[in-house]
mmCIF file of C-alpha atoms in Angstrom:
data_model
loop_
_atom_site.group_PDB
_atom_site.id
_atom_site.type_symbol
_atom_site.label_atom_id
_atom_site.label_comp_id
_atom_site.label_asym_id
_atom_site.label_seq_id
_atom_site.Cartn_x
_atom_site.Cartn_y
_atom_site.Cartn_z
ATOM 1 C CA MET A 1 -47.197 -66.147 -30.638
ATOM 2 C CA SER A 2 -49.905 -65.942 -33.298
ATOM 3 C CA ALA A 3 -50.477 -62.758 -35.295
ATOM 4 C CA ILE A 4 -53.854 -62.319 -33.588
ATOM 5 C CA GLU A 5 -52.402 -62.740 -30.074
ATOM 6 C CA GLU A 6 -49.603 -60.334 -30.962
ATOM 7 C CA LEU A 7 -51.960 -57.556 -32.061
ATOM 8 C CA ILE A 8 -54.218 -58.072 -29.027
ATOM 9 C CA GLY A 9 -51.106 -57.687 -26.870
ATOM 10 C CA GLU A 10 -50.046 -54.473 -28.639
ATOM 11 C CA PHE A 11 -53.538 -52.934 -28.479
ATOM 12 C CA ALA A 12 -53.752 -53.804 -24.777
ATOM 13 C CA LYS A 13 -50.643 -51.688 -24.114
ATOM 14 C CA LEU A 14 -52.553 -48.547 -25.138
ATOM 15 C CA PRO A 15 -54.054 -46.464 -22.314
ATOM 16 C CA GLY A 16 -57.659 -47.281 -21.440
ATOM 17 C CA ILE A 17 -57.669 -50.416 -23.580
ATOM 18 C CA GLY A 18 -57.941 -53.701 -21.712
ATOM 19 C CA ARG A 19 -57.631 -57.210 -23.095
ATOM 20 C CA LYS A 20 -61.338 -57.442 -23.933
ATOM 21 C CA THR A 21 -61.363 -54.226 -25.946
ATOM 22 C CA ALA A 22 -58.054 -55.198 -27.582
ATOM 23 C CA THR A 23 -59.634 -58.490 -28.675
ATOM 24 C CA ARG A 24 -62.700 -56.699 -29.994
ATOM 25 C CA LEU A 25 -60.586 -54.230 -31.983
ATOM 26 C CA THR A 26 -58.463 -57.021 -33.462
ATOM 27 C CA TYR A 27 -61.463 -59.043 -34.641
ATOM 28 C CA PHE A 28 -63.081 -55.854 -35.906
ATOM 29 C CA LEU A 29 -60.068 -55.242 -38.140
ATOM 30 C CA LEU A 30 -60.129 -58.872 -39.272
ATOM 31 C CA LYS A 31 -63.773 -58.491 -40.289
ATOM 32 C CA GLN A 32 -63.255 -55.292 -42.259
ATOM 33 C CA PRO A 33 -63.273 -55.680 -46.006
ATOM 34 C CA GLY A 34 -60.377 -54.379 -48.054
ATOM 35 C CA ASP A 35 -57.380 -52.601 -46.647
ATOM 36 C CA ALA A 36 -58.639 -51.278 -43.303
ATOM 37 C CA ALA A 37 -55.909 -52.997 -41.270
ATOM 38 C CA ARG A 38 -53.206 -52.021 -43.743
ATOM 39 C CA ARG A 39 -54.338 -48.394 -43.704
ATOM 40 C CA LEU A 40 -54.172 -48.347 -39.897
ATOM 41 C CA ALA A 41 -50.729 -49.999 -39.950
ATOM 42 C CA ASP A 42 -49.450 -47.440 -42.462
ATOM 43 C CA ALA A 43 -50.858 -44.567 -40.399
ATOM 44 C CA VAL A 44 -49.100 -45.871 -37.277
ATOM 45 C CA HIS A 45 -45.891 -46.289 -39.267
ATOM 46 C CA GLY A 46 -46.446 -42.742 -40.528
ATOM 47 C CA ILE A 47 -46.187 -41.159 -37.099
ATOM 48 C CA ALA A 48 -43.163 -43.303 -36.227
ATOM 49 C CA ASP A 49 -41.380 -42.345 -39.454
ATOM 50 C CA ARG A 50 -42.485 -38.794 -40.134
ATOM 51 C CA VAL A 51 -43.383 -37.035 -36.880
ATOM 52 C CA ARG A 52 -40.569 -35.215 -35.065
ATOM 53 C CA PRO A 53 -40.544 -32.693 -32.221
ATOM 54 C CA CYS A 54 -39.837 -29.125 -33.312
ATOM 55 C CA SER A 55 -36.291 -28.224 -32.239
ATOM 56 C CA VAL A 56 -37.482 -24.766 -31.165
ATOM 57 C CA CYS A 57 -40.719 -25.331 -29.234
ATOM 58 C CA GLY A 58 -41.168 -29.119 -28.949
ATOM 59 C CA ASN A 59 -44.451 -29.178 -30.903
ATOM 60 C CA LEU A 60 -44.908 -32.405 -32.891
ATOM 61 C CA GLY A 61 -45.078 -32.236 -36.651
ATOM 62 C CA GLU A 62 -43.464 -33.261 -39.890
ATOM 63 C CA VAL A 63 -41.317 -30.190 -40.430
ATOM 64 C CA ASP A 64 -38.680 -28.570 -38.241
ATOM 65 C CA PRO A 65 -39.189 -25.828 -37.169
ATOM 66 C CA CYS A 66 -42.892 -26.643 -36.841
ATOM 67 C CA ALA A 67 -45.629 -24.901 -38.811
ATOM 68 C CA ILE A 68 -46.363 -22.540 -35.902
ATOM 69 C CA CYS A 69 -42.741 -21.502 -35.277
ATOM 70 C CA ALA A 70 -42.265 -20.996 -39.032
ATOM 71 C CA ASP A 71 -45.449 -18.945 -39.504
ATOM 72 C CA PRO A 72 -44.435 -15.278 -40.064
ATOM 73 C CA ARG A 73 -47.894 -14.084 -38.987
ATOM 74 C CA ARG A 74 -47.475 -15.364 -35.410
ATOM 75 C CA ASP A 75 -46.647 -12.918 -32.631
ATOM 76 C CA THR A 76 -43.090 -13.919 -31.666
ATOM 77 C CA SER A 77 -43.126 -11.801 -28.500
ATOM 78 C CA VAL A 78 -45.465 -14.153 -26.587
ATOM 79 C CA ILE A 79 -44.745 -17.768 -25.635
ATOM 80 C CA CYS A 80 -47.405 -20.046 -24.175
ATOM 81 C CA VAL A 81 -45.869 -22.833 -22.073
ATOM 82 C CA VAL A 82 -47.803 -26.133 -22.114
ATOM 83 C CA GLU A 83 -47.166 -29.577 -20.684
ATOM 84 C CA GLU A 84 -47.789 -31.639 -23.816
ATOM 85 C CA ALA A 85 -47.784 -31.096 -27.580
ATOM 86 C CA SER A 86 -51.411 -32.261 -27.589
ATOM 87 C CA ASP A 87 -52.334 -29.190 -25.502
ATOM 88 C CA ILE A 88 -51.374 -26.958 -28.449
ATOM 89 C CA GLY A 89 -54.268 -28.270 -30.537
ATOM 90 C CA ALA A 90 -56.721 -27.441 -27.749
ATOM 91 C CA ILE A 91 -55.501 -23.841 -27.595
ATOM 92 C CA GLU A 92 -55.259 -23.445 -31.391
ATOM 93 C CA ARG A 93 -58.882 -24.547 -31.750
ATOM 94 C CA THR A 94 -59.997 -21.501 -29.760
ATOM 95 C CA GLY A 95 -58.606 -19.297 -32.558
ATOM 96 C CA GLU A 96 -57.820 -16.706 -29.838
ATOM 97 C CA TYR A 97 -54.063 -17.078 -29.581
ATOM 98 C CA ARG A 98 -51.524 -15.822 -32.117
ATOM 99 C CA GLY A 99 -48.263 -16.249 -30.181
ATOM 100 C CA LEU A 100 -45.760 -19.109 -30.061
ATOM 101 C CA TYR A 101 -45.619 -22.191 -27.815
ATOM 102 C CA HIS A 102 -43.162 -24.090 -25.696
ATOM 103 C CA VAL A 103 -43.799 -27.734 -24.832
ATOM 104 C CA LEU A 104 -42.317 -28.916 -21.536
ATOM 105 C CA GLY A 105 -42.968 -32.594 -22.230
ATOM 106 C CA GLY A 106 -44.718 -33.233 -18.911
ATOM 107 C CA HIS A 107 -44.838 -31.764 -15.416
ATOM 108 C CA LEU A 108 -42.574 -31.865 -12.377
ATOM 109 C CA SER A 109 -43.318 -34.934 -10.307
ATOM 110 C CA PRO A 110 -40.662 -35.823 -7.730
ATOM 111 C CA LEU A 111 -42.523 -38.994 -6.744
ATOM 112 C CA ASP A 112 -42.236 -40.272 -10.328
ATOM 113 C CA GLY A 113 -38.650 -39.073 -10.558
ATOM 114 C CA VAL A 114 -39.446 -36.238 -12.979
ATOM 115 C CA GLY A 115 -37.239 -33.250 -12.177
ATOM 116 C CA PRO A 116 -36.507 -29.983 -14.049
ATOM 117 C CA ASP A 117 -33.820 -31.673 -16.163
ATOM 118 C CA ASP A 118 -36.399 -34.129 -17.536
ATOM 119 C CA LEU A 119 -38.515 -31.281 -18.941
ATOM 120 C CA ARG A 120 -37.653 -28.918 -21.803
ATOM 121 C CA ILE A 121 -37.105 -26.005 -19.416
ATOM 122 C CA GLU A 122 -33.522 -25.226 -20.412
ATOM 123 C CA GLY A 123 -34.701 -24.746 -24.000
ATOM 124 C CA LEU A 124 -37.175 -22.138 -22.759
ATOM 125 C CA ARG A 125 -34.423 -20.193 -21.007
ATOM 126 C CA VAL A 126 -32.356 -20.281 -24.215
ATOM 127 C CA ARG A 127 -35.298 -18.900 -26.212
ATOM 128 C CA LEU A 128 -35.605 -15.999 -23.742
ATOM 129 C CA GLU A 129 -31.934 -15.103 -23.890
ATOM 130 C CA ASN A 130 -31.235 -15.499 -27.573
ATOM 131 C CA GLY A 131 -33.503 -14.533 -30.412
ATOM 132 C CA THR A 132 -36.293 -11.993 -30.569
ATOM 133 C CA THR A 133 -37.568 -10.018 -27.600
ATOM 134 C CA ILE A 134 -40.178 -11.803 -25.481
ATOM 135 C CA ARG A 135 -42.791 -9.600 -23.794
ATOM 136 C CA GLU A 136 -44.892 -12.277 -22.136
ATOM 137 C CA ILE A 137 -44.743 -15.884 -21.021
ATOM 138 C CA ILE A 138 -48.198 -17.455 -20.499
ATOM 139 C CA VAL A 139 -47.899 -20.499 -18.250
ATOM 140 C CA ALA A 140 -50.649 -22.904 -19.364
ATOM 141 C CA THR A 141 -49.709 -26.059 -17.495
ATOM 142 C CA ASN A 142 -52.665 -28.102 -16.272
ATOM 143 C CA PRO A 143 -54.741 -26.885 -13.301
ATOM 144 C CA SER A 144 -53.556 -29.885 -11.262
ATOM 145 C CA MET A 145 -51.261 -30.062 -8.240
ATOM 146 C CA GLU A 146 -48.293 -31.019 -10.452
ATOM 147 C CA GLY A 147 -49.242 -28.421 -13.047
ATOM 148 C CA GLU A 148 -49.256 -25.686 -10.380
ATOM 149 C CA VAL A 149 -45.883 -26.763 -8.990
ATOM 150 C CA THR A 150 -44.490 -26.801 -12.529
ATOM 151 C CA ALA A 151 -45.989 -23.367 -13.211
ATOM 152 C CA THR A 152 -44.286 -21.945 -10.125
ATOM 153 C CA TYR A 153 -40.971 -23.465 -11.146
ATOM 154 C CA VAL A 154 -41.258 -22.112 -14.687
ATOM 155 C CA ARG A 155 -42.033 -18.643 -13.353
ATOM 156 C CA GLY A 156 -38.799 -18.721 -11.339
ATOM 157 C CA VAL A 157 -36.814 -19.648 -14.441
ATOM 158 C CA VAL A 158 -38.302 -17.098 -16.842
ATOM 159 C CA GLU A 159 -38.736 -14.082 -14.542
ATOM 160 C CA ARG A 160 -36.629 -11.138 -15.703
ATOM 161 C CA PRO A 161 -37.162 -7.395 -16.241
ATOM 162 C CA GLY A 162 -39.481 -6.582 -19.107
ATOM 163 C CA VAL A 163 -41.105 -10.043 -19.286
ATOM 164 C CA ARG A 164 -44.667 -10.464 -17.995
ATOM 165 C CA VAL A 165 -45.239 -13.975 -16.634
ATOM 166 C CA THR A 166 -48.958 -14.855 -16.568
ATOM 167 C CA ARG A 167 -50.967 -17.942 -15.634
ATOM 168 C CA ILE A 168 -54.155 -18.980 -17.464
ATOM 169 C CA ALA A 169 -57.217 -18.249 -15.343
ATOM 170 C CA LEU A 170 -58.715 -20.959 -13.141
ATOM 171 C CA GLY A 171 -62.436 -20.772 -12.456
ATOM 172 C CA LEU A 172 -65.772 -22.227 -13.356
ATOM 173 C CA PRO A 173 -65.876 -23.837 -16.795
ATOM 174 C CA VAL A 174 -68.176 -22.043 -19.243
ATOM 175 C CA GLY A 175 -71.525 -23.816 -19.372
ATOM 176 C CA GLY A 176 -70.770 -25.479 -16.044
ATOM 177 C CA ASP A 177 -73.116 -25.449 -13.080
ATOM 178 C CA LEU A 178 -72.100 -23.816 -9.791
ATOM 179 C CA GLU A 179 -74.064 -26.429 -7.867
ATOM 180 C CA TYR A 180 -71.961 -29.255 -9.248
ATOM 181 C CA ALA A 181 -68.553 -27.571 -9.306
ATOM 182 C CA ASP A 182 -66.012 -28.847 -6.783
ATOM 183 C CA SER A 183 -65.209 -26.543 -3.872
ATOM 184 C CA VAL A 184 -61.581 -25.994 -4.897
ATOM 185 C CA THR A 185 -62.735 -24.656 -8.258
ATOM 186 C CA ILE A 186 -65.366 -22.451 -6.603
ATOM 187 C CA ALA A 187 -62.782 -21.109 -4.150
ATOM 188 C CA ARG A 188 -60.458 -20.294 -7.057
ATOM 189 C CA ALA A 189 -63.287 -18.631 -8.965
ATOM 190 C CA LEU A 190 -64.146 -16.486 -5.926
ATOM 191 C CA ALA A 191 -60.538 -15.496 -5.297
ATOM 192 C CA ALA A 192 -60.068 -14.531 -8.943
ATOM 193 C CA ARG A 193 -63.291 -12.459 -9.105
ATOM 194 C CA ARG A 194 -63.129 -9.294 -11.201
ATOM 195 C CA GLU A 195 -65.035 -6.027 -11.434
ATOM 196 C CA MET A 196 -67.894 -6.312 -13.829
ATOM 197 C CA ALA A 197 -67.787 -4.003 -16.793
ATOM 198 C CA THR A 198 -70.555 -1.391 -16.574
ATOM 199 C CA MET B 1 -53.276 -34.443 -44.222
ATOM 200 C CA SER B 2 -50.581 -34.650 -41.551
ATOM 201 C CA ALA B 3 -49.362 -37.999 -40.226
ATOM 202 C CA ILE B 4 -50.898 -37.197 -36.842
ATOM 203 C CA GLU B 5 -54.294 -36.299 -38.331
ATOM 204 C CA GLU B 6 -54.173 -39.428 -40.462
ATOM 205 C CA LEU B 7 -53.609 -41.756 -37.503
ATOM 206 C CA ILE B 8 -56.289 -40.004 -35.426
ATOM 207 C CA GLY B 9 -58.670 -40.591 -38.333
ATOM 208 C CA GLU B 10 -57.775 -44.283 -38.586
ATOM 209 C CA PHE B 11 -58.077 -44.861 -34.831
ATOM 210 C CA ALA B 12 -61.442 -43.095 -34.821
ATOM 211 C CA LYS B 13 -62.780 -45.661 -37.319
ATOM 212 C CA LEU B 14 -62.401 -48.405 -34.704
ATOM 213 C CA PRO B 15 -65.528 -49.322 -32.738
ATOM 214 C CA GLY B 16 -65.970 -47.515 -29.428
ATOM 215 C CA ILE B 17 -63.157 -45.072 -30.201
ATOM 216 C CA GLY B 18 -64.178 -41.463 -30.723
ATOM 217 C CA ARG B 19 -62.045 -38.569 -31.879
ATOM 218 C CA LYS B 20 -60.944 -37.678 -28.350
ATOM 219 C CA THR B 21 -59.745 -41.190 -27.550
ATOM 220 C CA ALA B 22 -58.125 -41.450 -30.991
ATOM 221 C CA THR B 23 -56.203 -38.243 -30.262
ATOM 222 C CA ARG B 24 -55.153 -39.524 -26.851
ATOM 223 C CA LEU B 25 -53.928 -42.834 -28.322
ATOM 224 C CA THR B 26 -51.976 -41.058 -31.065
ATOM 225 C CA TYR B 27 -50.187 -38.736 -28.655
ATOM 226 C CA PHE B 28 -49.608 -41.665 -26.299
ATOM 227 C CA LEU B 29 -47.764 -43.493 -29.089
ATOM 228 C CA LEU B 30 -45.798 -40.336 -29.923
ATOM 229 C CA LYS B 31 -44.677 -40.078 -26.300
ATOM 230 C CA GLN B 32 -43.556 -43.698 -26.018
ATOM 231 C CA PRO B 33 -39.832 -44.229 -26.106
ATOM 232 C CA GLY B 34 -38.315 -46.653 -28.598
ATOM 233 C CA ASP B 35 -40.289 -48.684 -31.057
ATOM 234 C CA ALA B 36 -43.771 -48.826 -29.519
ATOM 235 C CA ALA B 37 -45.506 -47.345 -32.578
ATOM 236 C CA ARG B 38 -43.510 -49.499 -34.972
ATOM 237 C CA ARG B 39 -44.343 -52.656 -32.992
ATOM 238 C CA LEU B 40 -48.048 -51.802 -33.127
ATOM 239 C CA ALA B 41 -47.821 -51.066 -36.862
ATOM 240 C CA ASP B 42 -46.067 -54.392 -37.479
ATOM 241 C CA ALA B 43 -48.659 -56.268 -35.424
ATOM 242 C CA VAL B 44 -51.494 -54.688 -37.432
ATOM 243 C CA HIS B 45 -49.657 -55.523 -40.654
ATOM 244 C CA GLY B 46 -49.250 -59.045 -39.268
ATOM 245 C CA ILE B 47 -52.952 -59.755 -39.132
ATOM 246 C CA ALA B 48 -53.462 -58.217 -42.580
ATOM 247 C CA ASP B 49 -50.684 -60.326 -44.089
ATOM 248 C CA ARG B 50 -50.808 -63.590 -42.189
ATOM 249 C CA VAL B 51 -54.334 -64.228 -40.880
ATOM 250 C CA ARG B 52 -56.718 -66.123 -43.173
ATOM 251 C CA PRO B 53 -60.057 -67.816 -42.596
ATOM 252 C CA CYS B 54 -59.907 -71.626 -42.442
ATOM 253 C CA SER B 55 -61.389 -72.988 -45.689
ATOM 254 C CA VAL B 56 -63.181 -75.714 -43.707
ATOM 255 C CA CYS B 57 -64.698 -73.984 -40.671
ATOM 256 C CA GLY B 58 -64.055 -70.245 -41.117
ATOM 257 C CA ASN B 59 -61.929 -69.919 -37.955
ATOM 258 C CA LEU B 60 -59.208 -67.266 -38.296
ATOM 259 C CA GLY B 61 -55.573 -68.295 -38.107
ATOM 260 C CA GLU B 62 -52.297 -68.492 -39.935
ATOM 261 C CA VAL B 63 -52.644 -72.034 -41.289
ATOM 262 C CA ASP B 64 -55.322 -73.606 -43.453
ATOM 263 C CA PRO B 65 -57.000 -75.799 -42.328
ATOM 264 C CA CYS B 66 -56.880 -74.123 -38.911
ATOM 265 C CA ALA B 67 -55.200 -75.631 -35.845
ATOM 266 C CA ILE B 68 -58.545 -76.980 -34.568
ATOM 267 C CA CYS B 69 -59.639 -78.617 -37.843
ATOM 268 C CA ALA B 70 -56.139 -80.132 -38.219
ATOM 269 C CA ASP B 71 -55.976 -81.476 -34.645
ATOM 270 C CA PRO B 72 -56.375 -85.294 -34.781
ATOM 271 C CA ARG B 73 -57.494 -85.374 -31.124
ATOM 272 C CA ARG B 74 -60.670 -83.373 -31.808
ATOM 273 C CA ASP B 75 -64.011 -85.177 -32.023
ATOM 274 C CA THR B 76 -64.914 -84.809 -35.705
ATOM 275 C CA SER B 77 -68.490 -85.987 -35.156
ATOM 276 C CA VAL B 78 -69.632 -82.776 -33.424
ATOM 277 C CA ILE B 79 -69.736 -79.312 -34.982
ATOM 278 C CA CYS B 80 -70.445 -76.198 -32.911
ATOM 279 C CA VAL B 81 -71.906 -73.389 -35.046
ATOM 280 C CA VAL B 82 -70.952 -69.864 -33.939
ATOM 281 C CA GLU B 83 -71.532 -66.401 -35.360
ATOM 282 C CA GLU B 84 -67.971 -65.099 -35.247
ATOM 283 C CA ALA B 85 -64.457 -66.543 -35.155
ATOM 284 C CA SER B 86 -63.939 -64.626 -31.909
ATOM 285 C CA ASP B 87 -66.645 -66.793 -30.273
ATOM 286 C CA ILE B 88 -64.392 -69.851 -30.701
ATOM 287 C CA GLY B 89 -61.871 -68.465 -28.221
ATOM 288 C CA ALA B 90 -64.604 -67.992 -25.612
ATOM 289 C CA ILE B 91 -65.706 -71.634 -25.958
ATOM 290 C CA GLU B 92 -62.144 -72.993 -26.125
ATOM 291 C CA ARG B 93 -61.286 -71.233 -22.858
ATOM 292 C CA THR B 94 -63.874 -73.373 -21.047
ATOM 293 C CA GLY B 95 -61.793 -76.453 -21.901
ATOM 294 C CA GLU B 96 -65.086 -78.385 -22.023
ATOM 295 C CA TYR B 97 -65.497 -78.813 -25.760
ATOM 296 C CA ARG B 98 -63.511 -81.203 -27.950
ATOM 297 C CA GLY B 99 -65.468 -81.058 -31.206
ATOM 298 C CA LEU B 100 -65.065 -78.902 -34.317
ATOM 299 C CA TYR B 101 -66.509 -75.480 -35.162
ATOM 300 C CA HIS B 102 -68.272 -73.727 -37.990
ATOM 301 C CA VAL B 103 -68.182 -69.923 -38.226
ATOM 302 C CA LEU B 104 -71.190 -68.334 -39.917
ATOM 303 C CA GLY B 105 -69.595 -64.888 -40.146
ATOM 304 C CA GLY B 106 -72.558 -63.086 -38.582
ATOM 305 C CA HIS B 107 -76.276 -63.554 -38.096
ATOM 306 C CA LEU B 108 -79.337 -63.212 -40.314
ATOM 307 C CA SER B 109 -80.547 -59.634 -40.281
ATOM 308 C CA PRO B 110 -82.981 -58.762 -43.065
ATOM 309 C CA LEU B 111 -83.066 -55.106 -41.984
ATOM 310 C CA ASP B 112 -79.319 -54.843 -42.587
ATOM 311 C CA GLY B 113 -79.617 -56.834 -45.804
ATOM 312 C CA VAL B 114 -77.900 -59.935 -44.377
ATOM 313 C CA GLY B 115 -79.536 -63.047 -45.793
ATOM 314 C CA PRO B 116 -78.565 -66.747 -45.761
ATOM 315 C CA ASP B 117 -76.287 -66.295 -48.782
ATOM 316 C CA ASP B 118 -74.194 -63.762 -46.871
ATOM 317 C CA LEU B 119 -73.388 -66.308 -44.152
ATOM 318 C CA ARG B 120 -71.250 -69.440 -44.441
ATOM 319 C CA ILE B 121 -74.290 -71.727 -44.275
ATOM 320 C CA GLU B 122 -73.740 -73.495 -47.579
ATOM 321 C CA GLY B 123 -70.294 -74.584 -46.355
ATOM 322 C CA LEU B 124 -71.957 -76.173 -43.311
ATOM 323 C CA ARG B 125 -74.303 -78.203 -45.551
ATOM 324 C CA VAL B 126 -71.286 -79.375 -47.587
ATOM 325 C CA ARG B 127 -69.511 -80.513 -44.413
ATOM 326 C CA LEU B 128 -72.580 -82.546 -43.423
ATOM 327 C CA GLU B 129 -72.883 -84.250 -46.772
ATOM 328 C CA ASN B 130 -69.252 -84.957 -47.590
ATOM 329 C CA GLY B 131 -66.605 -86.055 -45.150
ATOM 330 C CA THR B 132 -66.875 -87.876 -41.851
ATOM 331 C CA THR B 133 -70.152 -88.711 -40.128
ATOM 332 C CA ILE B 134 -71.584 -85.904 -38.022
ATOM 333 C CA ARG B 135 -73.604 -86.984 -34.963
ATOM 334 C CA GLU B 136 -74.423 -83.565 -33.535
ATOM 335 C CA ILE B 137 -74.655 -79.914 -34.504
ATOM 336 C CA ILE B 138 -74.568 -77.542 -31.513
ATOM 337 C CA VAL B 139 -76.032 -74.178 -32.492
ATOM 338 C CA ALA B 140 -74.192 -71.589 -30.388
ATOM 339 C CA THR B 141 -75.304 -68.354 -32.043
ATOM 340 C CA ASN B 142 -75.812 -65.450 -29.640
ATOM 341 C CA PRO B 143 -78.844 -65.395 -27.308
ATOM 342 C CA SER B 144 -80.176 -62.331 -29.155
ATOM 343 C CA MET B 145 -83.195 -61.934 -31.403
ATOM 344 C CA GLU B 146 -81.041 -62.252 -34.538
ATOM 345 C CA GLY B 147 -79.075 -65.120 -33.017
ATOM 346 C CA GLU B 148 -82.319 -67.025 -32.347
ATOM 347 C CA VAL B 149 -83.609 -66.427 -35.867
ATOM 348 C CA THR B 150 -80.282 -67.580 -37.263
ATOM 349 C CA ALA B 151 -80.338 -70.660 -35.003
ATOM 350 C CA THR B 152 -83.785 -71.610 -36.299
ATOM 351 C CA TYR B 153 -82.653 -71.174 -39.890
ATOM 352 C CA VAL B 154 -79.515 -73.261 -39.330
ATOM 353 C CA ARG B 155 -81.598 -76.025 -37.742
ATOM 354 C CA GLY B 156 -83.725 -76.165 -40.893
ATOM 355 C CA VAL B 157 -80.634 -76.521 -43.061
ATOM 356 C CA VAL B 158 -78.826 -79.187 -41.037
ATOM 357 C CA GLU B 159 -81.745 -81.379 -39.896
ATOM 358 C CA ARG B 160 -81.449 -84.906 -41.254
ATOM 359 C CA PRO B 161 -81.792 -88.428 -39.856
ATOM 360 C CA GLY B 162 -79.068 -89.409 -37.429
ATOM 361 C CA VAL B 163 -77.973 -85.812 -36.668
ATOM 362 C CA ARG B 164 -78.898 -84.272 -33.305
ATOM 363 C CA VAL B 165 -79.338 -80.512 -33.549
ATOM 364 C CA THR B 166 -78.949 -78.840 -30.148
ATOM 365 C CA ARG B 167 -78.969 -75.250 -28.887
ATOM 366 C CA ILE B 168 -76.746 -73.994 -26.055
ATOM 367 C CA ALA B 169 -78.764 -73.468 -22.875
ATOM 368 C CA LEU B 170 -80.122 -70.016 -22.046
ATOM 369 C CA GLY B 171 -80.569 -69.169 -18.390
ATOM 370 C CA LEU B 172 -79.085 -67.273 -15.485
ATOM 371 C CA PRO B 173 -75.360 -66.620 -15.783
ATOM 372 C CA VAL B 174 -73.279 -68.406 -13.159
ATOM 373 C CA GLY B 175 -72.467 -66.026 -10.319
ATOM 374 C CA GLY B 176 -75.324 -63.786 -11.417
ATOM 375 C CA ASP B 177 -77.997 -62.482 -9.105
ATOM 376 C CA LEU B 178 -81.653 -63.420 -9.654
ATOM 377 C CA GLU B 179 -82.712 -60.015 -8.354
ATOM 378 C CA TYR B 180 -80.814 -58.180 -11.087
ATOM 379 C CA ALA B 181 -81.445 -60.582 -13.981
ATOM 380 C CA ASP B 182 -83.730 -59.317 -16.744
ATOM 381 C CA SER B 183 -87.152 -60.893 -16.944
ATOM 382 C CA VAL B 184 -86.572 -62.513 -20.350
ATOM 383 C CA THR B 185 -83.587 -64.375 -18.961
ATOM 384 C CA ILE B 186 -85.536 -65.427 -15.857
ATOM 385 C CA ALA B 187 -88.433 -66.625 -18.023
ATOM 386 C CA ARG B 188 -85.989 -68.670 -20.123
ATOM 387 C CA ALA B 189 -84.351 -70.082 -17.017
ATOM 388 C CA LEU B 190 -87.747 -71.123 -15.630
ATOM 389 C CA ALA B 191 -88.857 -72.692 -18.905
ATOM 390 C CA ALA B 192 -85.595 -74.642 -19.188
ATOM 391 C CA ARG B 193 -85.711 -75.907 -15.577
ATOM 392 C CA ARG B 194 -84.511 -79.452 -14.999
ATOM 393 C CA GLU B 195 -84.936 -82.160 -12.364
ATOM 394 C CA MET B 196 -82.344 -81.848 -9.652
ATOM 395 C CA ALA B 197 -80.040 -84.804 -9.292
ATOM 396 C CA THR B 198 -80.695 -86.574 -5.993
#
């Protein structure tokens, strides 16, 4: 196979990239002056060579334990459980959370053959039993059917005296429009209504 | 910068890929088992290391002259002029063309500072004057404003006795719907109407 065909094939394996886009990307790189393709190749090699999951929380990074687990300013008594390492960035960007994380590596999905043993749930139990005292586990799996099932399962595993197990709130997204929200979200937002501060 | 940030940055330089998609692609590669990232990196390296433009026609490939220029079964008396090397694949897939190609490397665009000297037009003149007899030049630049301007310029350069200069037909796309075609295309299709075979 030619080098061009090979790269089109590799690009087309990426999610959301079909053969047409893969072809466009390949010829784009071929048209770039200088080292554009080489820089991309080195960057891809970089994640393959340098990025490792943190042995404590499963976050992806170049050091182990990861920068968050190793940060002495973080609150080690709270663990936020997420499905994927990429979710950590979304929460960190809020600047509102100072605790630690635990990455499950996906969600329970019996139809796809993903059971508890395929997720990093055992590691979470170990963190609760050894090490510093945990006051709260925030379950931040996705607000999807699988995310809810996973959240329920995680709660069962981590529940013990002295540990609060919380779930991130589901409701209307900020800046969203009630008129266009789906009815499941509206129902959740109604059920989770709170007293207004006076 | 971290390896993850670096790859997100490189992906985001590709056309049609924003920061969100770049992040998704990076984490997708990190989640793949085995050598997926390394295979992609090698494929990108492959085009940087192995792909060169053909010194005759400008087609991209791993040999020089390219497989088309070197093929003794091609009709060397016809040259099809295209904007980009990627256009050659589109024409080859029709299986209807047996002549040679000439890649301009873009189109004239004074606003972007692209003049005749920035395209491979001089090389086309050289091919007409040296080498085998050329009977026909098919100008297959894009049916866009710039493509038309470029086509007109190319015609001026290649016109000489004994050489037919033709332009690919503009009209309704096969399988298209008259109702949804834009009026410029319909006007072109009307102007280029032909007698029906009886």
